[in-house]
Structures are given as structure tokens and as C-alpha cells.
Amino acid sequence: MSQIKFQQLINDFSPASLSDILKSHDFFRVKQNSLPTIKDEKFTDFSQLGDFDLEDNTNIVVICARSLAHLNERASRKTQYDISKKILKIFQKSRAGVFIYYDSKGDFRVSLIYADYLGTKVNYSTFRRFTYFVSKQQTNTTFLQQVASLSFTNFTELKELFSVEK
């Protein structure tokens, strides 16, 4: 993927521009479904942008929502994680989701939330990891380097994309 496309996304974020980047790849299936059943007092405009399958048959759903308050590195991270887990339970065919929460300034948080199934028990990824906060006010170097190198081959690679520290 091109760092230039993602730099443009950082400079002028919208769900439509993110969707344009994703649908330029053959693996991505555009869905553009509104999710009116998802309700929260801090977030609105929940929608499924689409989904994709990795080569190891892991299905990943891509969900976007608008924050009613301004985002920062710490704000609402746990709340976003909890909402994302609820949404992931709705999309039972998907083992994981890439969740993007954005605000009116164009700042956004992109997180990978996934489930590990251990018999009848389900363990979810931790909310303190597997997330990037992206803002025009920051350099976003790690985010840009990581997304540009992603080839969408397997789930292990996707987890590695999100498990890098600043």
C-alpha cells in the first residue's frame, strides 16, 4: 500500500476516503452498510465499510463510527474497545475487526480487535494494544510505515502490524 494514500487520508479523513483506499485492493469487499442497531451516547454513524478474507481464511470486518467528542491518544479507548467487542459478536463469521473511530477534526483511532476461541471460552485482544491514534498534529511515522508494508496475507502479519510501539 502507498504511504502517499495514507498521508492523504491523515490530512483529510473521511469514511469515504478510507473506503476508496480499501476498495482499490482486490481482496476487499465493499459493503457500505449502516448499523442503526448499534447505539452509544458518545459515538454515532456506525457503518460497515466492508470485509476481507486473509489467505489463512480469517475473515476481517471493517467498521467505522464518528465520535461526538474530540479524540486524543487516551480518550474513550476503553469505550471504543467495548463497543467494538459487541459489534464483533454481531459479525459471528468474522474472527476480527478493524475499527476506525474518527472525530470532526479528522483525527482517528484505528484498532484491531480479535477473538481467540479456547473451547467454549472466548478471549479478546487487549484494549491497550493493537491500536493507532492518528492525528494531523503528529508525524504518524510508525503508522505510515506499518500500513505501507502490509500485504494482507495472514492474521499473524495483521496482528504484527498493530502490535508495534510508537
mmCIF file with all atom_site columns, C-alpha atoms in Angstrom:
data_model
loop_
_atom_site.group_PDB
_atom_site.id
_atom_site.type_symbol
_atom_site.label_atom_id
_atom_site.label_alt_id
_atom_site.label_comp_id
_atom_site.label_asym_id
_atom_site.label_entity_id
_atom_site.label_seq_id
_atom_site.pdbx_PDB_ins_code
_atom_site.Cartn_x
_atom_site.Cartn_y
_atom_site.Cartn_z
_atom_site.occupancy
_atom_site.B_iso_or_equiv
_atom_site.pdbx_formal_charge
_atom_site.auth_seq_id
_atom_site.auth_comp_id
_atom_site.auth_asym_id
_atom_site.auth_atom_id
_atom_site.pdbx_PDB_model_num
ATOM 1   C CA . MET A 1 1   ? 0.000   0.000   0.000  1.00 0.00 ? 1   MET A CA 1
ATOM 2   C CA . SER A 1 2   ? 1.126   3.519   -0.637 1.00 0.00 ? 2   SER A CA 1
ATOM 3   C CA . GLN A 1 3   ? 2.211   5.817   2.178  1.00 0.00 ? 3   GLN A CA 1
ATOM 4   C CA . ILE A 1 4   ? 1.040   8.707   -0.003 1.00 0.00 ? 4   ILE A CA 1
ATOM 5   C CA . LYS A 1 5   ? -2.565  7.482   0.049  1.00 0.00 ? 5   LYS A CA 1
ATOM 6   C CA . PHE A 1 6   ? -2.481  7.117   3.819  1.00 0.00 ? 6   PHE A CA 1
ATOM 7   C CA . GLN A 1 7   ? -0.855  10.536  4.270  1.00 0.00 ? 7   GLN A CA 1
ATOM 8   C CA . GLN A 1 8   ? -3.731  11.992  2.241  1.00 0.00 ? 8   GLN A CA 1
ATOM 9   C CA . LEU A 1 9   ? -6.147  10.096  4.500  1.00 0.00 ? 9   LEU A CA 1
ATOM 10  C CA . ILE A 1 10  ? -4.488  11.620  7.573  1.00 0.00 ? 10  ILE A CA 1
ATOM 11  C CA . ASN A 1 11  ? -4.692  15.100  6.067  1.00 0.00 ? 11  ASN A CA 1
ATOM 12  C CA . ASP A 1 12  ? -8.375  14.780  5.150  1.00 0.00 ? 12  ASP A CA 1
ATOM 13  C CA . PHE A 1 13  ? -10.029 11.815  6.871  1.00 0.00 ? 13  PHE A CA 1
ATOM 14  C CA . SER A 1 14  ? -13.477 10.606  5.912  1.00 0.00 ? 14  SER A CA 1
ATOM 15  C CA . PRO A 1 15  ? -15.045 7.137   5.824  1.00 0.00 ? 15  PRO A CA 1
ATOM 16  C CA . ALA A 1 16  ? -15.449 7.573   2.051  1.00 0.00 ? 16  ALA A CA 1
ATOM 17  C CA . SER A 1 17  ? -11.733 8.260   1.516  1.00 0.00 ? 17  SER A CA 1
ATOM 18  C CA . LEU A 1 18  ? -10.816 5.266   3.684  1.00 0.00 ? 18  LEU A CA 1
ATOM 19  C CA . SER A 1 19  ? -13.241 3.117   1.713  1.00 0.00 ? 19  SER A CA 1
ATOM 20  C CA . ASP A 1 20  ? -11.659 4.327   -1.556 1.00 0.00 ? 20  ASP A CA 1
ATOM 21  C CA . ILE A 1 21  ? -8.234  3.196   -0.360 1.00 0.00 ? 21  ILE A CA 1
ATOM 22  C CA . LEU A 1 22  ? -9.545  -0.205  0.711  1.00 0.00 ? 22  LEU A CA 1
ATOM 23  C CA . LYS A 1 23  ? -11.639 -0.907  -2.377 1.00 0.00 ? 23  LYS A CA 1
ATOM 24  C CA . SER A 1 24  ? -8.654  -0.254  -4.626 1.00 0.00 ? 24  SER A CA 1
ATOM 25  C CA . HIS A 1 25  ? -7.465  -3.700  -3.484 1.00 0.00 ? 25  HIS A CA 1
ATOM 26  C CA . ASP A 1 26  ? -8.984  -6.862  -4.938 1.00 0.00 ? 26  ASP A CA 1
ATOM 27  C CA . PHE A 1 27  ? -9.215  -8.599  -1.567 1.00 0.00 ? 27  PHE A CA 1
ATOM 28  C CA . PHE A 1 28  ? -11.603 -6.013  -0.078 1.00 0.00 ? 28  PHE A CA 1
ATOM 29  C CA . ARG A 1 29  ? -15.367 -6.496  -0.450 1.00 0.00 ? 29  ARG A CA 1
ATOM 30  C CA . VAL A 1 30  ? -17.264 -3.211  -0.141 1.00 0.00 ? 30  VAL A CA 1
ATOM 31  C CA . LYS A 1 31  ? -20.430 -3.459  1.973  1.00 0.00 ? 31  LYS A CA 1
ATOM 32  C CA . GLN A 1 32  ? -21.348 0.162   2.928  1.00 0.00 ? 32  GLN A CA 1
ATOM 33  C CA . ASN A 1 33  ? -23.960 -0.969  5.466  1.00 0.00 ? 33  ASN A CA 1
ATOM 34  C CA . SER A 1 34  ? -25.279 1.379   8.097  1.00 0.00 ? 34  SER A CA 1
ATOM 35  C CA . LEU A 1 35  ? -25.536 -0.241  11.548 1.00 0.00 ? 35  LEU A CA 1
ATOM 36  C CA . PRO A 1 36  ? -28.550 1.513   13.131 1.00 0.00 ? 36  PRO A CA 1
ATOM 37  C CA . THR A 1 37  ? -28.884 -1.093  15.881 1.00 0.00 ? 37  THR A CA 1
ATOM 38  C CA . ILE A 1 38  ? -25.553 -0.011  17.383 1.00 0.00 ? 38  ILE A CA 1
ATOM 39  C CA . LYS A 1 39  ? -26.307 2.798   19.832 1.00 0.00 ? 39  LYS A CA 1
ATOM 40  C CA . ASP A 1 40  ? -23.959 4.747   22.073 1.00 0.00 ? 40  ASP A CA 1
ATOM 41  C CA . GLU A 1 41  ? -24.099 8.190   23.646 1.00 0.00 ? 41  GLU A CA 1
ATOM 42  C CA . LYS A 1 42  ? -20.501 9.035   22.618 1.00 0.00 ? 42  LYS A CA 1
ATOM 43  C CA . PHE A 1 43  ? -20.482 7.704   19.039 1.00 0.00 ? 43  PHE A CA 1
ATOM 44  C CA . THR A 1 44  ? -22.757 7.811   16.020 1.00 0.00 ? 44  THR A CA 1
ATOM 45  C CA . ASP A 1 45  ? -22.901 6.872   12.329 1.00 0.00 ? 45  ASP A CA 1
ATOM 46  C CA . PHE A 1 46  ? -21.798 3.273   12.796 1.00 0.00 ? 46  PHE A CA 1
ATOM 47  C CA . SER A 1 47  ? -21.283 1.604   9.436  1.00 0.00 ? 47  SER A CA 1
ATOM 48  C CA . GLN A 1 48  ? -19.643 -1.437  7.936  1.00 0.00 ? 48  GLN A CA 1
ATOM 49  C CA . LEU A 1 49  ? -17.291 -0.386  5.158  1.00 0.00 ? 49  LEU A CA 1
ATOM 50  C CA . GLY A 1 50  ? -16.732 -3.974  4.090  1.00 0.00 ? 50  GLY A CA 1
ATOM 51  C CA . ASP A 1 51  ? -14.739 -7.072  4.901  1.00 0.00 ? 51  ASP A CA 1
ATOM 52  C CA . PHE A 1 52  ? -11.912 -9.219  3.576  1.00 0.00 ? 52  PHE A CA 1
ATOM 53  C CA . ASP A 1 53  ? -10.502 -12.712 3.942  1.00 0.00 ? 53  ASP A CA 1
ATOM 54  C CA . LEU A 1 54  ? -6.846  -13.360 4.600  1.00 0.00 ? 54  LEU A CA 1
ATOM 55  C CA . GLU A 1 55  ? -5.054  -16.267 2.960  1.00 0.00 ? 55  GLU A CA 1
ATOM 56  C CA . ASP A 1 56  ? -5.416  -18.273 6.177  1.00 0.00 ? 56  ASP A CA 1
ATOM 57  C CA . ASN A 1 57  ? -9.253  -17.924 5.843  1.00 0.00 ? 57  ASN A CA 1
ATOM 58  C CA . THR A 1 58  ? -9.561  -15.373 8.656  1.00 0.00 ? 58  THR A CA 1
ATOM 59  C CA . ASN A 1 59  ? -12.443 -13.009 7.918  1.00 0.00 ? 59  ASN A CA 1
ATOM 60  C CA . ILE A 1 60  ? -11.917 -9.376  8.975  1.00 0.00 ? 60  ILE A CA 1
ATOM 61  C CA . VAL A 1 61  ? -14.801 -6.890  9.163  1.00 0.00 ? 61  VAL A CA 1
ATOM 62  C CA . VAL A 1 62  ? -14.092 -3.144  8.800  1.00 0.00 ? 62  VAL A CA 1
ATOM 63  C CA . ILE A 1 63  ? -16.305 -0.827  10.865 1.00 0.00 ? 63  ILE A CA 1
ATOM 64  C CA . CYS A 1 64  ? -16.297 2.962   11.122 1.00 0.00 ? 64  CYS A CA 1
ATOM 65  C CA . ALA A 1 65  ? -18.003 5.329   13.613 1.00 0.00 ? 65  ALA A CA 1
ATOM 66  C CA . ARG A 1 66  ? -17.921 9.056   14.360 1.00 0.00 ? 66  ARG A CA 1
ATOM 67  C CA . SER A 1 67  ? -17.057 10.319  17.820 1.00 0.00 ? 67  SER A CA 1
ATOM 68  C CA . LEU A 1 68  ? -19.230 13.130  19.145 1.00 0.00 ? 68  LEU A CA 1
ATOM 69  C CA . ALA A 1 69  ? -16.265 14.444  21.175 1.00 0.00 ? 69  ALA A CA 1
ATOM 70  C CA . HIS A 1 70  ? -12.718 15.190  20.075 1.00 0.00 ? 70  HIS A CA 1
ATOM 71  C CA . LEU A 1 71  ? -10.411 12.189  20.228 1.00 0.00 ? 71  LEU A CA 1
ATOM 72  C CA . ASN A 1 72  ? -6.933  12.101  21.695 1.00 0.00 ? 72  ASN A CA 1
ATOM 73  C CA . GLU A 1 73  ? -4.448  9.332   22.467 1.00 0.00 ? 73  GLU A CA 1
ATOM 74  C CA . ARG A 1 74  ? -6.217  8.295   25.658 1.00 0.00 ? 74  ARG A CA 1
ATOM 75  C CA . ALA A 1 75  ? -9.828  9.460   25.327 1.00 0.00 ? 75  ALA A CA 1
ATOM 76  C CA . SER A 1 76  ? -12.516 6.787   25.023 1.00 0.00 ? 76  SER A CA 1
ATOM 77  C CA . ARG A 1 77  ? -10.096 3.981   24.173 1.00 0.00 ? 77  ARG A CA 1
ATOM 78  C CA . LYS A 1 78  ? -11.749 1.519   26.587 1.00 0.00 ? 78  LYS A CA 1
ATOM 79  C CA . THR A 1 79  ? -15.239 2.595   25.493 1.00 0.00 ? 79  THR A CA 1
ATOM 80  C CA . GLN A 1 80  ? -14.310 2.082   21.834 1.00 0.00 ? 80  GLN A CA 1
ATOM 81  C CA . TYR A 1 81  ? -12.898 -1.329  22.675 1.00 0.00 ? 81  TYR A CA 1
ATOM 82  C CA . ASP A 1 82  ? -16.089 -2.397  24.489 1.00 0.00 ? 82  ASP A CA 1
ATOM 83  C CA . ILE A 1 83  ? -18.305 -1.226  21.615 1.00 0.00 ? 83  ILE A CA 1
ATOM 84  C CA . SER A 1 84  ? -16.043 -2.983  19.118 1.00 0.00 ? 84  SER A CA 1
ATOM 85  C CA . LYS A 1 85  ? -16.323 -6.283  21.027 1.00 0.00 ? 85  LYS A CA 1
ATOM 86  C CA . LYS A 1 86  ? -20.139 -6.017  20.942 1.00 0.00 ? 86  LYS A CA 1
ATOM 87  C CA . ILE A 1 87  ? -20.057 -5.373  17.200 1.00 0.00 ? 87  ILE A CA 1
ATOM 88  C CA . LEU A 1 88  ? -17.671 -8.263  16.637 1.00 0.00 ? 88  LEU A CA 1
ATOM 89  C CA . LYS A 1 89  ? -20.165 -10.561 18.397 1.00 0.00 ? 89  LYS A CA 1
ATOM 90  C CA . ILE A 1 90  ? -22.799 -9.497  15.827 1.00 0.00 ? 90  ILE A CA 1
ATOM 91  C CA . PHE A 1 91  ? -20.473 -10.404 12.947 1.00 0.00 ? 91  PHE A CA 1
ATOM 92  C CA . GLN A 1 92  ? -20.017 -14.006 14.037 1.00 0.00 ? 92  GLN A CA 1
ATOM 93  C CA . LYS A 1 93  ? -18.368 -15.061 10.776 1.00 0.00 ? 93  LYS A CA 1
ATOM 94  C CA . SER A 1 94  ? -15.551 -12.559 11.450 1.00 0.00 ? 94  SER A CA 1
ATOM 95  C CA . ARG A 1 95  ? -12.794 -13.560 13.839 1.00 0.00 ? 95  ARG A CA 1
ATOM 96  C CA . ALA A 1 96  ? -11.539 -9.989  13.952 1.00 0.00 ? 96  ALA A CA 1
ATOM 97  C CA . GLY A 1 97  ? -12.410 -6.433  13.096 1.00 0.00 ? 97  GLY A CA 1
ATOM 98  C CA . VAL A 1 98  ? -10.582 -3.293  12.132 1.00 0.00 ? 98  VAL A CA 1
ATOM 99  C CA . PHE A 1 99  ? -12.451 -0.484  13.866 1.00 0.00 ? 99  PHE A CA 1
ATOM 100 C CA . ILE A 1 100 ? -11.999 3.169   12.970 1.00 0.00 ? 100 ILE A CA 1
ATOM 101 C CA . TYR A 1 101 ? -13.367 5.887   15.254 1.00 0.00 ? 101 TYR A CA 1
ATOM 102 C CA . TYR A 1 102 ? -12.965 9.460   13.964 1.00 0.00 ? 102 TYR A CA 1
ATOM 103 C CA . ASP A 1 103 ? -13.894 12.956  15.114 1.00 0.00 ? 103 ASP A CA 1
ATOM 104 C CA . SER A 1 104 ? -14.873 16.242  13.470 1.00 0.00 ? 104 SER A CA 1
ATOM 105 C CA . LYS A 1 105 ? -11.216 17.398  13.364 1.00 0.00 ? 105 LYS A CA 1
ATOM 106 C CA . GLY A 1 106 ? -10.279 14.383  11.248 1.00 0.00 ? 106 GLY A CA 1
ATOM 107 C CA . ASP A 1 107 ? -8.310  12.621  13.990 1.00 0.00 ? 107 ASP A CA 1
ATOM 108 C CA . PHE A 1 108 ? -8.959  8.907   14.171 1.00 0.00 ? 108 PHE A CA 1
ATOM 109 C CA . ARG A 1 109 ? -8.120  5.744   16.055 1.00 0.00 ? 109 ARG A CA 1
ATOM 110 C CA . VAL A 1 110 ? -7.771  2.511   14.143 1.00 0.00 ? 110 VAL A CA 1
ATOM 111 C CA . SER A 1 111 ? -7.776  -0.675  16.202 1.00 0.00 ? 111 SER A CA 1
ATOM 112 C CA . LEU A 1 112 ? -7.602  -4.375  15.599 1.00 0.00 ? 112 LEU A CA 1
ATOM 113 C CA . ILE A 1 113 ? -9.922  -6.298  17.920 1.00 0.00 ? 113 ILE A CA 1
ATOM 114 C CA . TYR A 1 114 ? -9.911  -10.064 17.653 1.00 0.00 ? 114 TYR A CA 1
ATOM 115 C CA . ALA A 1 115 ? -11.222 -13.126 19.408 1.00 0.00 ? 115 ALA A CA 1
ATOM 116 C CA . ASP A 1 116 ? -9.283  -16.237 20.324 1.00 0.00 ? 116 ASP A CA 1
ATOM 117 C CA . TYR A 1 117 ? -11.524 -19.248 20.850 1.00 0.00 ? 117 TYR A CA 1
ATOM 118 C CA . LEU A 1 118 ? -10.449 -21.699 23.533 1.00 0.00 ? 118 LEU A CA 1
ATOM 119 C CA . GLY A 1 119 ? -13.155 -24.355 23.511 1.00 0.00 ? 119 GLY A CA 1
ATOM 120 C CA . THR A 1 120 ? -16.292 -22.591 24.754 1.00 0.00 ? 120 THR A CA 1
ATOM 121 C CA . LYS A 1 121 ? -14.320 -19.644 26.163 1.00 0.00 ? 121 LYS A CA 1
ATOM 122 C CA . VAL A 1 122 ? -13.590 -16.519 24.107 1.00 0.00 ? 122 VAL A CA 1
ATOM 123 C CA . ASN A 1 123 ? -10.618 -14.282 24.874 1.00 0.00 ? 123 ASN A CA 1
ATOM 124 C CA . TYR A 1 124 ? -10.423 -10.870 23.198 1.00 0.00 ? 124 TYR A CA 1
ATOM 125 C CA . SER A 1 125 ? -7.312  -8.885  22.400 1.00 0.00 ? 125 SER A CA 1
ATOM 126 C CA . THR A 1 126 ? -6.447  -6.269  24.980 1.00 0.00 ? 126 THR A CA 1
ATOM 127 C CA . PHE A 1 127 ? -7.625  -2.679  24.530 1.00 0.00 ? 127 PHE A CA 1
ATOM 128 C CA . ARG A 1 128 ? -4.210  -1.280  25.466 1.00 0.00 ? 128 ARG A CA 1
ATOM 129 C CA . ARG A 1 129 ? -2.551  -2.779  22.391 1.00 0.00 ? 129 ARG A CA 1
ATOM 130 C CA . PHE A 1 130 ? -3.310  -3.214  18.713 1.00 0.00 ? 130 PHE A CA 1
ATOM 131 C CA . THR A 1 131 ? -4.312  0.409   18.157 1.00 0.00 ? 131 THR A CA 1
ATOM 132 C CA . TYR A 1 132 ? -3.040  3.593   16.495 1.00 0.00 ? 132 TYR A CA 1
ATOM 133 C CA . PHE A 1 133 ? -4.160  7.115   17.245 1.00 0.00 ? 133 PHE A CA 1
ATOM 134 C CA . VAL A 1 134 ? -3.649  9.201   14.112 1.00 0.00 ? 134 VAL A CA 1
ATOM 135 C CA . SER A 1 135 ? -3.731  12.995  14.039 1.00 0.00 ? 135 SER A CA 1
ATOM 136 C CA . LYS A 1 136 ? -2.686  15.740  11.627 1.00 0.00 ? 136 LYS A CA 1
ATOM 137 C CA . GLN A 1 137 ? -0.854  17.257  14.593 1.00 0.00 ? 137 GLN A CA 1
ATOM 138 C CA . GLN A 1 138 ? 1.535   14.275  14.827 1.00 0.00 ? 138 GLN A CA 1
ATOM 139 C CA . THR A 1 139 ? 4.101   12.749  12.490 1.00 0.00 ? 139 THR A CA 1
ATOM 140 C CA . ASN A 1 140 ? 2.363   9.324   12.424 1.00 0.00 ? 140 ASN A CA 1
ATOM 141 C CA . THR A 1 141 ? 5.612   7.766   11.189 1.00 0.00 ? 141 THR A CA 1
ATOM 142 C CA . THR A 1 142 ? 5.071   4.334   12.709 1.00 0.00 ? 142 THR A CA 1
ATOM 143 C CA . PHE A 1 143 ? 1.502   4.123   11.410 1.00 0.00 ? 143 PHE A CA 1
ATOM 144 C CA . LEU A 1 144 ? 2.559   5.121   7.888  1.00 0.00 ? 144 LEU A CA 1
ATOM 145 C CA . GLN A 1 145 ? 5.490   2.687   7.812  1.00 0.00 ? 145 GLN A CA 1
ATOM 146 C CA . GLN A 1 146 ? 3.387   -0.191  9.096  1.00 0.00 ? 146 GLN A CA 1
ATOM 147 C CA . VAL A 1 147 ? 0.367   0.211   6.792  1.00 0.00 ? 147 VAL A CA 1
ATOM 148 C CA . ALA A 1 148 ? 2.576   0.714   3.735  1.00 0.00 ? 148 ALA A CA 1
ATOM 149 C CA . SER A 1 149 ? 4.282   -2.633  4.384  1.00 0.00 ? 149 SER A CA 1
ATOM 150 C CA . LEU A 1 150 ? 1.097   -4.652  4.934  1.00 0.00 ? 150 LEU A CA 1
ATOM 151 C CA . SER A 1 151 ? 0.375   -7.263  2.286  1.00 0.00 ? 151 SER A CA 1
ATOM 152 C CA . PHE A 1 152 ? -2.797  -8.765  3.827  1.00 0.00 ? 152 PHE A CA 1
ATOM 153 C CA . THR A 1 153 ? -1.609  -12.335 3.673  1.00 0.00 ? 153 THR A CA 1
ATOM 154 C CA . ASN A 1 154 ? -2.293  -13.806 7.096  1.00 0.00 ? 154 ASN A CA 1
ATOM 155 C CA . PHE A 1 155 ? -3.645  -12.991 10.521 1.00 0.00 ? 155 PHE A CA 1
ATOM 156 C CA . THR A 1 156 ? -0.256  -13.171 12.226 1.00 0.00 ? 156 THR A CA 1
ATOM 157 C CA . GLU A 1 157 ? 1.030   -10.433 9.912  1.00 0.00 ? 157 GLU A CA 1
ATOM 158 C CA . LEU A 1 158 ? -2.043  -8.293  10.603 1.00 0.00 ? 158 LEU A CA 1
ATOM 159 C CA . LYS A 1 159 ? -1.507  -8.625  14.365 1.00 0.00 ? 159 LYS A CA 1
ATOM 160 C CA . GLU A 1 160 ? 2.147   -7.645  13.908 1.00 0.00 ? 160 GLU A CA 1
ATOM 161 C CA . LEU A 1 161 ? 1.049   -4.500  12.061 1.00 0.00 ? 161 LEU A CA 1
ATOM 162 C CA . PHE A 1 162 ? -0.884  -3.402  15.142 1.00 0.00 ? 162 PHE A CA 1
ATOM 163 C CA . SER A 1 163 ? 1.494   -4.630  17.841 1.00 0.00 ? 163 SER A CA 1
ATOM 164 C CA . VAL A 1 164 ? 4.270   -2.084  17.313 1.00 0.00 ? 164 VAL A CA 1
ATOM 165 C CA . GLU A 1 165 ? 5.002   0.617   19.885 1.00 0.00 ? 165 GLU A CA 1
ATOM 166 C CA . LYS A 1 166 ? 5.399   4.253   18.859 1.00 0.00 ? 166 LYS A CA 1
#
